PDB file of C-alpha atoms in Angstrom:
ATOM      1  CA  UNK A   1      24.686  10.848 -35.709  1.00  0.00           C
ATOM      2  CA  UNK A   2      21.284   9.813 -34.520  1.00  0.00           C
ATOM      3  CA  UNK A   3      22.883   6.479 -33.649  1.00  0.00           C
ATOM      4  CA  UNK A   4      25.337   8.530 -31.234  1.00  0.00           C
ATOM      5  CA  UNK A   5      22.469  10.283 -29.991  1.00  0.00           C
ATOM      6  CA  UNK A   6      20.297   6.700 -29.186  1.00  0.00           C
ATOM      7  CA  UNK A   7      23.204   5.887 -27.452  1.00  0.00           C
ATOM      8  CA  UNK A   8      23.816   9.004 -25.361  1.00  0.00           C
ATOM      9  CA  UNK A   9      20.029   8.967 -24.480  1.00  0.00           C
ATOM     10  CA  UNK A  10      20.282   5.094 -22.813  1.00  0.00           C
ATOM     11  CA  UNK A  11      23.180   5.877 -21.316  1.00  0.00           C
ATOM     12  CA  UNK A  12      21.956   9.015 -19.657  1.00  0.00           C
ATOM     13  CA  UNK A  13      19.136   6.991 -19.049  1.00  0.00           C
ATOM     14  CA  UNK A  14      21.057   4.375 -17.677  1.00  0.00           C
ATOM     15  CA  UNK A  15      22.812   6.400 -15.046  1.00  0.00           C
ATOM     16  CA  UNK A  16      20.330   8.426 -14.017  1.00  0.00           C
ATOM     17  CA  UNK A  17      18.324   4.798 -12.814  1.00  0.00           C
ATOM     18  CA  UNK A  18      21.617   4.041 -10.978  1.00  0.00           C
ATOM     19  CA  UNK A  19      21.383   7.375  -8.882  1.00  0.00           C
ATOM     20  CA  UNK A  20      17.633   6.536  -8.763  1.00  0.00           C
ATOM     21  CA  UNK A  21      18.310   2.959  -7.015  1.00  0.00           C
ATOM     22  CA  UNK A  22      20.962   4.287  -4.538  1.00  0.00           C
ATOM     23  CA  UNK A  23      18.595   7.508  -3.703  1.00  0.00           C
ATOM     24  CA  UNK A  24      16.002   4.854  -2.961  1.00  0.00           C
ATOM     25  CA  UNK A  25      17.529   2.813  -0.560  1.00  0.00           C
ATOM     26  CA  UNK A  26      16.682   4.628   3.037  1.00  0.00           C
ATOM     27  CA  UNK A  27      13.254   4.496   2.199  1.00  0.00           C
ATOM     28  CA  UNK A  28      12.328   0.560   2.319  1.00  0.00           C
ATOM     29  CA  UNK A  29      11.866   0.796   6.052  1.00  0.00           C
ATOM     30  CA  UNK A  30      11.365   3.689   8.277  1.00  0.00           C
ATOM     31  CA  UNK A  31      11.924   3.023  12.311  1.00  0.00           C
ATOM     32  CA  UNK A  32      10.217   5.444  14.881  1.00  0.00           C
ATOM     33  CA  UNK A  33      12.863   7.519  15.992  1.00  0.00           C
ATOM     34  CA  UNK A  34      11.047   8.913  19.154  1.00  0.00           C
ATOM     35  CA  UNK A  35      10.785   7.895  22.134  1.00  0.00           C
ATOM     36  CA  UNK A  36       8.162   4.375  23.071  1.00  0.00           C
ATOM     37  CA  UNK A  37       5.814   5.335  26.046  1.00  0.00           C
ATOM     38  CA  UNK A  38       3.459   3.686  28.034  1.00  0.00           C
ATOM     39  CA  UNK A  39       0.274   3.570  26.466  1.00  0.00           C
ATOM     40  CA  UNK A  40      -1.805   1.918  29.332  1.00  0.00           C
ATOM     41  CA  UNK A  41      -3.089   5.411  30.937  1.00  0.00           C
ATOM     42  CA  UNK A  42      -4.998   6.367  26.934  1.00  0.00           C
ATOM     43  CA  UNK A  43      -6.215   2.387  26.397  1.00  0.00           C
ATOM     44  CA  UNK A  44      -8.036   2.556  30.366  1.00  0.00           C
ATOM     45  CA  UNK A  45     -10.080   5.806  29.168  1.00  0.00           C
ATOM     46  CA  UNK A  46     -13.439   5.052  28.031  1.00  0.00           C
ATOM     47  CA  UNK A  47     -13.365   8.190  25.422  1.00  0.00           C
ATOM     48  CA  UNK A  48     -10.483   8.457  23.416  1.00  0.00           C
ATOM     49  CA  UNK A  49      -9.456  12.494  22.345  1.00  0.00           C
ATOM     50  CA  UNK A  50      -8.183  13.745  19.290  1.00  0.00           C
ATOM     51  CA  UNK A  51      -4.840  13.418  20.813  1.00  0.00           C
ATOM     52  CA  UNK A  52      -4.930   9.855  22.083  1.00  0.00           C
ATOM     53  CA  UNK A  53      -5.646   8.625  18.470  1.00  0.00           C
ATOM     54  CA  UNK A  54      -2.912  11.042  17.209  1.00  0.00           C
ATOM     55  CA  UNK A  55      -0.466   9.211  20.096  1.00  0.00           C
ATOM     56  CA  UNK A  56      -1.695   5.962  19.247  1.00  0.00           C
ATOM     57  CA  UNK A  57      -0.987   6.525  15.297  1.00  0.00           C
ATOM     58  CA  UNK A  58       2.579   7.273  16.374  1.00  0.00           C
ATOM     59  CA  UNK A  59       3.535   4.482  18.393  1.00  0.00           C
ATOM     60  CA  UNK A  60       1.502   1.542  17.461  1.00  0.00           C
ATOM     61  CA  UNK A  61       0.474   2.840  13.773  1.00  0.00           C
ATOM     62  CA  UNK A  62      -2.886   2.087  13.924  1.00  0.00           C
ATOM     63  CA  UNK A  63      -5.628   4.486  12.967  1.00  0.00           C
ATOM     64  CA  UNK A  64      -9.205   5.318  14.731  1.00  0.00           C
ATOM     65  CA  UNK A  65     -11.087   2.952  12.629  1.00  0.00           C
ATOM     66  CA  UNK A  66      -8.897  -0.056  13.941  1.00  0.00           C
ATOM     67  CA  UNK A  67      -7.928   1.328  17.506  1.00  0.00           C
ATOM     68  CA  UNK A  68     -11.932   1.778  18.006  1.00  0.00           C
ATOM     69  CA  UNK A  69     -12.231  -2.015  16.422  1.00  0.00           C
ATOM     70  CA  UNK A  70     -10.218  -3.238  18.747  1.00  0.00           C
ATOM     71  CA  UNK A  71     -11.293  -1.223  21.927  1.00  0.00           C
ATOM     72  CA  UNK A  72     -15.054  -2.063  21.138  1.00  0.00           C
ATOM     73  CA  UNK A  73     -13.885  -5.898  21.311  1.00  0.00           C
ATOM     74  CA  UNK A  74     -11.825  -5.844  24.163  1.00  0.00           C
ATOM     75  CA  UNK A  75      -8.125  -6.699  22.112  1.00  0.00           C
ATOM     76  CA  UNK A  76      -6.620  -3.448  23.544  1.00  0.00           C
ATOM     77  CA  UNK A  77      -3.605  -5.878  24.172  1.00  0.00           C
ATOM     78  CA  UNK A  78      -3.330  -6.430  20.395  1.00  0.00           C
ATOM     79  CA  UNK A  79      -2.555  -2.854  20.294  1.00  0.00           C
ATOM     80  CA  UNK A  80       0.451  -3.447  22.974  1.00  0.00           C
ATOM     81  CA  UNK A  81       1.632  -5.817  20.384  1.00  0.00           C
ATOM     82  CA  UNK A  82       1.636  -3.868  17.917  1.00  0.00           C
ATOM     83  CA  UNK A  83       3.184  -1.058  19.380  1.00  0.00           C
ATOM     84  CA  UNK A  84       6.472  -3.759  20.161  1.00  0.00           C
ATOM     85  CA  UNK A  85       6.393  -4.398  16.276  1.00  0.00           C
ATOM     86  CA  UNK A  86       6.081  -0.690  15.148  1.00  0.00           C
ATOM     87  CA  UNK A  87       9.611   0.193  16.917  1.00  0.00           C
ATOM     88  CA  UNK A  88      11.485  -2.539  15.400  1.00  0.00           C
ATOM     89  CA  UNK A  89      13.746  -2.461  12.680  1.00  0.00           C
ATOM     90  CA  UNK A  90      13.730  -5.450  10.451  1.00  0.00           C
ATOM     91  CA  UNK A  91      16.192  -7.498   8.192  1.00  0.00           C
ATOM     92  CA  UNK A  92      15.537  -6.889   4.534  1.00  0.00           C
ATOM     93  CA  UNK A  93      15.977  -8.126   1.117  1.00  0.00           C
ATOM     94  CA  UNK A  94      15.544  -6.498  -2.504  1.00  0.00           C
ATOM     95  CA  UNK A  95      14.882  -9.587  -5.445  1.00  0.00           C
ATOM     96  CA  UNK A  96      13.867  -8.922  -9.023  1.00  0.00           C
ATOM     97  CA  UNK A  97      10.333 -10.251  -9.164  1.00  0.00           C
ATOM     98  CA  UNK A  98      10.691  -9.462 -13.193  1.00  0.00           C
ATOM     99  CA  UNK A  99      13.157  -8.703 -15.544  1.00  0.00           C
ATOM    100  CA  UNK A 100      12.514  -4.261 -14.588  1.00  0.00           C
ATOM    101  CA  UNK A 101      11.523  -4.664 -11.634  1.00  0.00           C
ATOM    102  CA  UNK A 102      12.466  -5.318  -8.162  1.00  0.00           C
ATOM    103  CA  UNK A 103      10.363  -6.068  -4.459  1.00  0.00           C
ATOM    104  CA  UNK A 104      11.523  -5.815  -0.830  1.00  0.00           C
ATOM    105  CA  UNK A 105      10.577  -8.241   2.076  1.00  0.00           C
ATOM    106  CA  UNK A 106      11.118  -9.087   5.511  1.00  0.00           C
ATOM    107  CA  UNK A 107      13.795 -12.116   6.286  1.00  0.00           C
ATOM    108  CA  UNK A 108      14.607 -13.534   9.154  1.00  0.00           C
ATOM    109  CA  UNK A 109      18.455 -14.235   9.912  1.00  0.00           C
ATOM    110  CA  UNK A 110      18.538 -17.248   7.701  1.00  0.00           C
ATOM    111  CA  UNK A 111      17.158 -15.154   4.805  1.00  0.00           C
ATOM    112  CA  UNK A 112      13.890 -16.632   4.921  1.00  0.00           C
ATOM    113  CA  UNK A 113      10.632 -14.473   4.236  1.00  0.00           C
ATOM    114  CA  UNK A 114       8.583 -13.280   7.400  1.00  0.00           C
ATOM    115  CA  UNK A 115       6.098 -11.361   8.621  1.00  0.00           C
ATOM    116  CA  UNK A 116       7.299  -7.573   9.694  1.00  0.00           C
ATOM    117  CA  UNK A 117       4.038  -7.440  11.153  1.00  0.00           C
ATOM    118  CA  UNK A 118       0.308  -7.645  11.149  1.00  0.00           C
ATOM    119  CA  UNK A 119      -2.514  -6.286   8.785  1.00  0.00           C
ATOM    120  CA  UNK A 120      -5.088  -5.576  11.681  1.00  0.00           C
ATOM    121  CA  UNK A 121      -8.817  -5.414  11.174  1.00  0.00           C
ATOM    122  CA  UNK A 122      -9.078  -5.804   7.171  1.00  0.00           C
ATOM    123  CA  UNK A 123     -12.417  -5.095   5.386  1.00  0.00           C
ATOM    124  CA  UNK A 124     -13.524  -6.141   2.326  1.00  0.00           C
ATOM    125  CA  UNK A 125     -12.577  -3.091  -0.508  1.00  0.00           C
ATOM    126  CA  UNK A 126      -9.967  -1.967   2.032  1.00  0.00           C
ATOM    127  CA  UNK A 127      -6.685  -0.209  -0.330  1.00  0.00           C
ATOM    128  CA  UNK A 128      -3.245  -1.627   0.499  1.00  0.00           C
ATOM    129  CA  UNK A 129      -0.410   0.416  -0.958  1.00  0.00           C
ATOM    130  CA  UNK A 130       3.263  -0.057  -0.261  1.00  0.00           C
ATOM    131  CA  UNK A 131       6.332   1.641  -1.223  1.00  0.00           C
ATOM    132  CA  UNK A 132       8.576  -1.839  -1.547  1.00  0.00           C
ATOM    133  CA  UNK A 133       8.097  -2.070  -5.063  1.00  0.00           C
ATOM    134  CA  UNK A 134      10.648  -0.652  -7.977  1.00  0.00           C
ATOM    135  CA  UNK A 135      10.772  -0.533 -11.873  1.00  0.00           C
ATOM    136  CA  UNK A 136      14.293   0.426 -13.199  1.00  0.00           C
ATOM    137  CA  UNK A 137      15.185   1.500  -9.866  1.00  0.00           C
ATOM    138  CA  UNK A 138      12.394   4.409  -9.074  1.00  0.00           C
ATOM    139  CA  UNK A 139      10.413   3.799  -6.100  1.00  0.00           C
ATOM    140  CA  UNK A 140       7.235   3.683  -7.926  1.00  0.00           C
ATOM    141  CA  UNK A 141       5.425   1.703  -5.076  1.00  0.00           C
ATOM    142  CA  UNK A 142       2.331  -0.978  -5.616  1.00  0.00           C
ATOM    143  CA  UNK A 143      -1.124  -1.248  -4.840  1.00  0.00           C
ATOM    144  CA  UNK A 144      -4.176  -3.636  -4.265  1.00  0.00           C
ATOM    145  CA  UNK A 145      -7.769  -3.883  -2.881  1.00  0.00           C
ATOM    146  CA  UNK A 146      -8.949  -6.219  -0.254  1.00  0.00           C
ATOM    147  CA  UNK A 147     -11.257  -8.603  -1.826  1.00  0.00           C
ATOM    148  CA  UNK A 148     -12.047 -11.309   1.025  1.00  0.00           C
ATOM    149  CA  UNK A 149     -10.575  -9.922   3.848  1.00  0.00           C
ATOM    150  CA  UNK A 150     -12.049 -13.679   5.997  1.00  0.00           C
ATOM    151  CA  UNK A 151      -9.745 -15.512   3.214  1.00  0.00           C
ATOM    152  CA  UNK A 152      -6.899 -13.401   3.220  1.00  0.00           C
ATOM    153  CA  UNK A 153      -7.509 -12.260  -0.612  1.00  0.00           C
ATOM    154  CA  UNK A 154      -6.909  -9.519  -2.867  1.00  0.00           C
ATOM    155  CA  UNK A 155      -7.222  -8.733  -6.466  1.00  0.00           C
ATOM    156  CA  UNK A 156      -3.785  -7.210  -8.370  1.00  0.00           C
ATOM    157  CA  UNK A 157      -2.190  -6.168 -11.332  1.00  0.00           C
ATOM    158  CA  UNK A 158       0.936  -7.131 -10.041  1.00  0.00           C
ATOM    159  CA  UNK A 159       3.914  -7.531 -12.319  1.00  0.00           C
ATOM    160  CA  UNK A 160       4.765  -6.938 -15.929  1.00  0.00           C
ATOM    161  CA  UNK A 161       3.890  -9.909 -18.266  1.00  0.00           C
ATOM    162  CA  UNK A 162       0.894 -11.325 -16.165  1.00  0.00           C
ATOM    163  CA  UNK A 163      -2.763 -10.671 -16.017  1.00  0.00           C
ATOM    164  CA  UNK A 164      -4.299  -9.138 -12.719  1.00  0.00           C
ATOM    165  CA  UNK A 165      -5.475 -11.728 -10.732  1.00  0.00           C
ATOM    166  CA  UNK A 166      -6.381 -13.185  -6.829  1.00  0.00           C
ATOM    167  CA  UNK A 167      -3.304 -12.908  -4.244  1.00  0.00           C
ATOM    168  CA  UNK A 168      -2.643 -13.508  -0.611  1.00  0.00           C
ATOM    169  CA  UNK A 169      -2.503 -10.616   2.239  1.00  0.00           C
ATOM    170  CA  UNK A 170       0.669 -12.341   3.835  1.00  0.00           C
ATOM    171  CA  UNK A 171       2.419 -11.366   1.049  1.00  0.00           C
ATOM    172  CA  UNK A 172       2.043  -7.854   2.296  1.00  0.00           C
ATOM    173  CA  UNK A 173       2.532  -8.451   5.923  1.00  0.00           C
ATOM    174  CA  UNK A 174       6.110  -9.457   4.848  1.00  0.00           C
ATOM    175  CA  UNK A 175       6.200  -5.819   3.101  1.00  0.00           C
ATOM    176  CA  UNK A 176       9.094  -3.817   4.985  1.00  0.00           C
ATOM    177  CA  UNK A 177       6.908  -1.079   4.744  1.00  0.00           C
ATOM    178  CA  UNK A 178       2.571  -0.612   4.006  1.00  0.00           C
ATOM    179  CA  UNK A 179      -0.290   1.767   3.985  1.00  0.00           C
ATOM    180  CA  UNK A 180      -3.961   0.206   4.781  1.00  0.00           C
ATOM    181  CA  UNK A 181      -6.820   2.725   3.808  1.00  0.00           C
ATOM    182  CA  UNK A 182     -10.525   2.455   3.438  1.00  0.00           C
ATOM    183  CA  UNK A 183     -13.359   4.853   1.730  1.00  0.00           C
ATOM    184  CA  UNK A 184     -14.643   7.360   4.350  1.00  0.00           C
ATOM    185  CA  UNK A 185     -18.104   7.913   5.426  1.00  0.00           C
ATOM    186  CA  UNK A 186     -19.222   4.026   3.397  1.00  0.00           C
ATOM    187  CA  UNK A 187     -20.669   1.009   4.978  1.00  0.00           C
ATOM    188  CA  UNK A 188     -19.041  -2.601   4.887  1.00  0.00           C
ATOM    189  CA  UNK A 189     -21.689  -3.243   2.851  1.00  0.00           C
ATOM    190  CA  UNK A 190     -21.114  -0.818   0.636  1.00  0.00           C
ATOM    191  CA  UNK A 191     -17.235  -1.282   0.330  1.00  0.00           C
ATOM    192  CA  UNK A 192     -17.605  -5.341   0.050  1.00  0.00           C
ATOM    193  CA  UNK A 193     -19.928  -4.847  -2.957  1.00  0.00           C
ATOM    194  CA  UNK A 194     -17.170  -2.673  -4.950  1.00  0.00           C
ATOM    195  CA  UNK A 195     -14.894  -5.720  -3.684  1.00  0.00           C
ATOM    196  CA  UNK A 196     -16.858  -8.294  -5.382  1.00  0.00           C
ATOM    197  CA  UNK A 197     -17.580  -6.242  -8.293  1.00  0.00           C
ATOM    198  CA  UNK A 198     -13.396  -5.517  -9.001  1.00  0.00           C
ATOM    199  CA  UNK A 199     -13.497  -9.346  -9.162  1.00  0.00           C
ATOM    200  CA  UNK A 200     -16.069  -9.429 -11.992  1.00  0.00           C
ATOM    201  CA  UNK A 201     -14.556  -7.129 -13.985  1.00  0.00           C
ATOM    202  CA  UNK A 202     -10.844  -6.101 -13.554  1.00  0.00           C
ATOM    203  CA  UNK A 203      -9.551  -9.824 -13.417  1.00  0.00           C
ATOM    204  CA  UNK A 204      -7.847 -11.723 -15.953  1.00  0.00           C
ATOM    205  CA  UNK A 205      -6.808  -7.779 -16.984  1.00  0.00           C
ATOM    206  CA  UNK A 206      -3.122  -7.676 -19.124  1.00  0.00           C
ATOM    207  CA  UNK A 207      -0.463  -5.668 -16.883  1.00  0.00           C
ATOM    208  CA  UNK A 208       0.269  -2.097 -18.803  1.00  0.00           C
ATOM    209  CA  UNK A 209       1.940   0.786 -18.114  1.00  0.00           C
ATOM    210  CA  UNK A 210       0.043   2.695 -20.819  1.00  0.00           C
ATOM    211  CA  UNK A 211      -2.911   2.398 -18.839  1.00  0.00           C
ATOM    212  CA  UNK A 212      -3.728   6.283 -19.167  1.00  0.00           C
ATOM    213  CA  UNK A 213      -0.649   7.569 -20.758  1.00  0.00           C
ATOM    214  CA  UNK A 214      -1.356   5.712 -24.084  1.00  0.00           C
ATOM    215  CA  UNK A 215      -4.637   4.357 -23.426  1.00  0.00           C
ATOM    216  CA  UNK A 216      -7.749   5.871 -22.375  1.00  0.00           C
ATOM    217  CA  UNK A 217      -8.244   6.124 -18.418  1.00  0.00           C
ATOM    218  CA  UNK A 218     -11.074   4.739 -18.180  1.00  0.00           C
ATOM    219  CA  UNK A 219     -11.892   3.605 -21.760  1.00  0.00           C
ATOM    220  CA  UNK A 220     -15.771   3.048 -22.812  1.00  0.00           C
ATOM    221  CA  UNK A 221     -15.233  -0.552 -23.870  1.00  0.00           C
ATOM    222  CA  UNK A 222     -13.877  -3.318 -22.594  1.00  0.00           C
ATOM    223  CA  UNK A 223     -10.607  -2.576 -20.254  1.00  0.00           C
ATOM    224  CA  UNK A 224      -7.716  -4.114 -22.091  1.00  0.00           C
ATOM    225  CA  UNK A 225      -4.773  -3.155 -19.796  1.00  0.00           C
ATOM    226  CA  UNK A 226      -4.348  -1.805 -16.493  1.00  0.00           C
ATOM    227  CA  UNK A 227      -1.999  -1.783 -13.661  1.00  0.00           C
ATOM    228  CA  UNK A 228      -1.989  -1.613 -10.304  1.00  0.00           C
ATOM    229  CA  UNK A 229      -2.823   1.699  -8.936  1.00  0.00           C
ATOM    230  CA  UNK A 230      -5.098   2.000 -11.938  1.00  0.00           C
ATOM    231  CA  UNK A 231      -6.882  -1.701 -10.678  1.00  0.00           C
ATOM    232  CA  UNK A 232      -7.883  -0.179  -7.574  1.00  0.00           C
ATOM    233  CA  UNK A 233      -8.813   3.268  -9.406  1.00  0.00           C
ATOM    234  CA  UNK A 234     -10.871   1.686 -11.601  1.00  0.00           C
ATOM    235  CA  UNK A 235     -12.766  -0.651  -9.094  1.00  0.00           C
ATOM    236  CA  UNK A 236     -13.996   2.755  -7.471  1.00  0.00           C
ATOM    237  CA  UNK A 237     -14.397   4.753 -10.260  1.00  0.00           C
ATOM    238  CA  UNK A 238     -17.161   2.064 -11.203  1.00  0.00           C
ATOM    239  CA  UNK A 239     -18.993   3.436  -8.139  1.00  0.00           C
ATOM    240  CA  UNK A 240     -18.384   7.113  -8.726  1.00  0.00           C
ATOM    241  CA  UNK A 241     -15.255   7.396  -6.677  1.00  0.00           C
ATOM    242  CA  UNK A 242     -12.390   9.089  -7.999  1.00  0.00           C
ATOM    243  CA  UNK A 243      -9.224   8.250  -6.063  1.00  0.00           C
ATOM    244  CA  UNK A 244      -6.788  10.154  -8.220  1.00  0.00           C
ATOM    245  CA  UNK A 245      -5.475  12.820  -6.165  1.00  0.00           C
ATOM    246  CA  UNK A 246      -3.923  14.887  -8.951  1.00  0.00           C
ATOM    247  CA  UNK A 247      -6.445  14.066 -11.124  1.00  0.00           C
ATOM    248  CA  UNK A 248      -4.090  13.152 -14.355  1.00  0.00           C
ATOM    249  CA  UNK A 249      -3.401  10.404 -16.620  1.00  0.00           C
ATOM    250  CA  UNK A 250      -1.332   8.541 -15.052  1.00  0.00           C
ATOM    251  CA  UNK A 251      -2.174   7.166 -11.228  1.00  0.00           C
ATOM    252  CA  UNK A 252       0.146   6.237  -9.245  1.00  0.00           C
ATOM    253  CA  UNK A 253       0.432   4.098  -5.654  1.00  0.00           C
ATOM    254  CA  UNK A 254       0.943   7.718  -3.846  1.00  0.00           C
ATOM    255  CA  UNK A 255      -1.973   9.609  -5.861  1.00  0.00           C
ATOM    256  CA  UNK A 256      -4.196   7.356  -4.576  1.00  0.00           C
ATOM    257  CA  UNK A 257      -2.846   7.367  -0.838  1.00  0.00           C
ATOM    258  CA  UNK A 258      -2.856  11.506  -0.918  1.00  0.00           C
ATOM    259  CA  UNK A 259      -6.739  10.747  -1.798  1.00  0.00           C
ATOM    260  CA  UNK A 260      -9.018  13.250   0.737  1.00  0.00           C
ATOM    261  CA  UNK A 261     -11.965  10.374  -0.218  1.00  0.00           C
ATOM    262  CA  UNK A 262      -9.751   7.945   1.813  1.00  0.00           C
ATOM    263  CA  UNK A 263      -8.978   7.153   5.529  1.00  0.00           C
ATOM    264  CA  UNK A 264      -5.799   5.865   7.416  1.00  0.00           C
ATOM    265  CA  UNK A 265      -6.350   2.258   8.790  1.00  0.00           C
ATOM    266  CA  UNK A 266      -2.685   1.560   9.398  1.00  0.00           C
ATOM    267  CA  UNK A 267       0.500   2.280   8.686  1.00  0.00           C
ATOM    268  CA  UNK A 268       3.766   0.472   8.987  1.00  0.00           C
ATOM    269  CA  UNK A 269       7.279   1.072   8.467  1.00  0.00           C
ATOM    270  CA  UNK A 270       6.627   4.779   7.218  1.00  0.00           C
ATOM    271  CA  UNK A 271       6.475   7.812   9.258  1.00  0.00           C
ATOM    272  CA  UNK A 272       2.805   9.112  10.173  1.00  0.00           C
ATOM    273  CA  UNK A 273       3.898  12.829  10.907  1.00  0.00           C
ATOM    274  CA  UNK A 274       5.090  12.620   6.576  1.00  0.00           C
ATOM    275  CA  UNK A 275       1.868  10.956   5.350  1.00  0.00           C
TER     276      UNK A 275
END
C-alpha cells in the first residue's frame, strides 16, 4: 500500500511539473506592447520630472540611476539604443544546464547565443536577477552580485552539483529577460566593499537548496551550502542588510527583487508597470 501511495505521490508530482513547464512558457520574454515614441523632446530638458523617468523606464527600461549616468556624460544616444532593443522580440532557446534544471538564452537565426541586449552602467555589488532559470519546470528564477563590474565579473551559486564561484556578465546580457538593482541611499564605495567581501567569503560555497529550509539561514559557523538568491542575501546580510522581502526561510530570486532596501537600475524583457 505505501508502495502505491510512493507511486501516486511522483506521479502527481510528475504532472503537476508538466502543467508547471507549459504555464511557464509566456514568461521567458515580455515585448512592450505600447506604443514607441519619440523620446528626443524629455532627453533635450536639462531637469528630468517624475514623469520623464517614469516614460523613460517604459520605453528604454532604464532607471534614474542609469538615465542620470548617462545624461551627466553626454551618452543620451545610448539611451536611443536602447530604447530600439527594449521593443524587440528575440529568438529563444530553453537547454538543461543540469540534470533538474533548465536556462533560456538569446540565439540568433543559426541558433547561436547572443546578446538580447546591454547591461548599462554596472557597479560593483550591483544585484542581477533573472527569471530564465527553471528547476523541474517552476520558474524559480536566478540571481548574482556584481563583483568587478570593469572586468565583467560576478560571484554565483549557479547550478546544482558545483560550488559558487566567479562568472561573466555576458552571460546575462544573453538572458531573454533581467532585473539590475543596486542598494539605495549607499556609496560605490560602500557597495564595492560588500563586493569584495562576497568574494572572501561566499566562494568555493557547495550549491544547496536546504540553504534555510534545512539549514540555518544564516548559520554562526562556517557557511556550508548556499544558493543563489541566498549568495547575494548573505553578502548583504554581512553588512546589516536584509534583502528578504518576506522575511522567511527560504529566499528566493523575487524576494529579493520585491526588496524596499533596493533600487531599479534596469530592466529588460519584463514589464515595468508589473514590477
Amino acid at each position: 500500500m505505501r508502495v502505491l501511495i510512493g507511486m501516486g505521490v511522483v506521479l502527481v508530482l510528475i504532472v503537476s511539473l508538466q502543467r508547471w513547464t507549459l504555464a511557464a512558457e509566456p514568461s521567458a520574454h515580455w515585448t512592450p506592447d505600447y506604443t514607441k515614441v519619440d523620446l528626443s523632446t524629455i532627453l533635450t530638458k536639462e531637469v528630468l520630472s517624475e514623469n520623464d523617468y517614469e516614460i523613460l523606464l517604459k520605453q528604454s527600461g532604464l532607471g534614474r540611476p542609469v538615465v542620470d549616468n548617462l545624461l551627466a556624460t553626454g551618452n543620451e544616444n545610448t539611451i536611443y539604443r536602447m530604447q530600439n532593443q527594449f521593443f524587440t522580440t528575440p529568438l529563444l532557446v530553453r537547454e538543461k544546464n543540469s540534470p533538474i534544471s533548465k536556462e533560456e538564452f538569446v540565439v540568433d537565426e543559426n541558433g547561436k547565443y547572443i546578446a538580447g541586449t546591454e547591461m548599462i552602467a554596472l557597479e560593483d555589488g550591483d544585484i542581477l536577477i533573472t527569471q530564465n532559470s527553471l528547476t523541474f519546470g517552476w520558474r524559480n528564477g536566478h540571481a548574482a552580485i556584481v563583483v568587478d563590474a570593469n572586468k565583467g565579473k560576478t560571484l554565483e551559486s549557479a547550478v546544482l552539483g558545483e560550488n559558487s564561484g566567479i562568472q561573466t556578465i555576458g552571460k546575462w546580457e544573453k538572458y531573454p529577460s533581467f532585473l539590475v538593482f543596486r542598494l539605495k541611499d549607499s556609496s560605490a564605495e560602500d557597495r564595492r566593499t560588500i563586493a569584495q567581501e562576497a568574494v572572501k567569503r561566499l566562494s568555493g560555497v557547495p550549491y544547496g537548496f536546504g540553504a534555510g529550509i534545512w539549514t540555518a539561514k544564516h548559520p554562526d559557523n562556517m557557511l556550508k551550502e548556499t544558493h543563489c538568491a541566498h549568495l547575494v542575501w548573505e553578502a548583504y546580510r554581512q553588512f546589516g542588510y536584509d534583502l528578504d522581502s518576506n522575511g522567511g526561510r527560504l529566499i528566493t530570486p523575487r524576494s529579493i527583487a520585491d526588496s524596499p532596501l533596493l533600487e531599479l537600475k534596469q530592466v529588460y524583457g519584463m514589464n515595468p508597470d508589473e514590477l
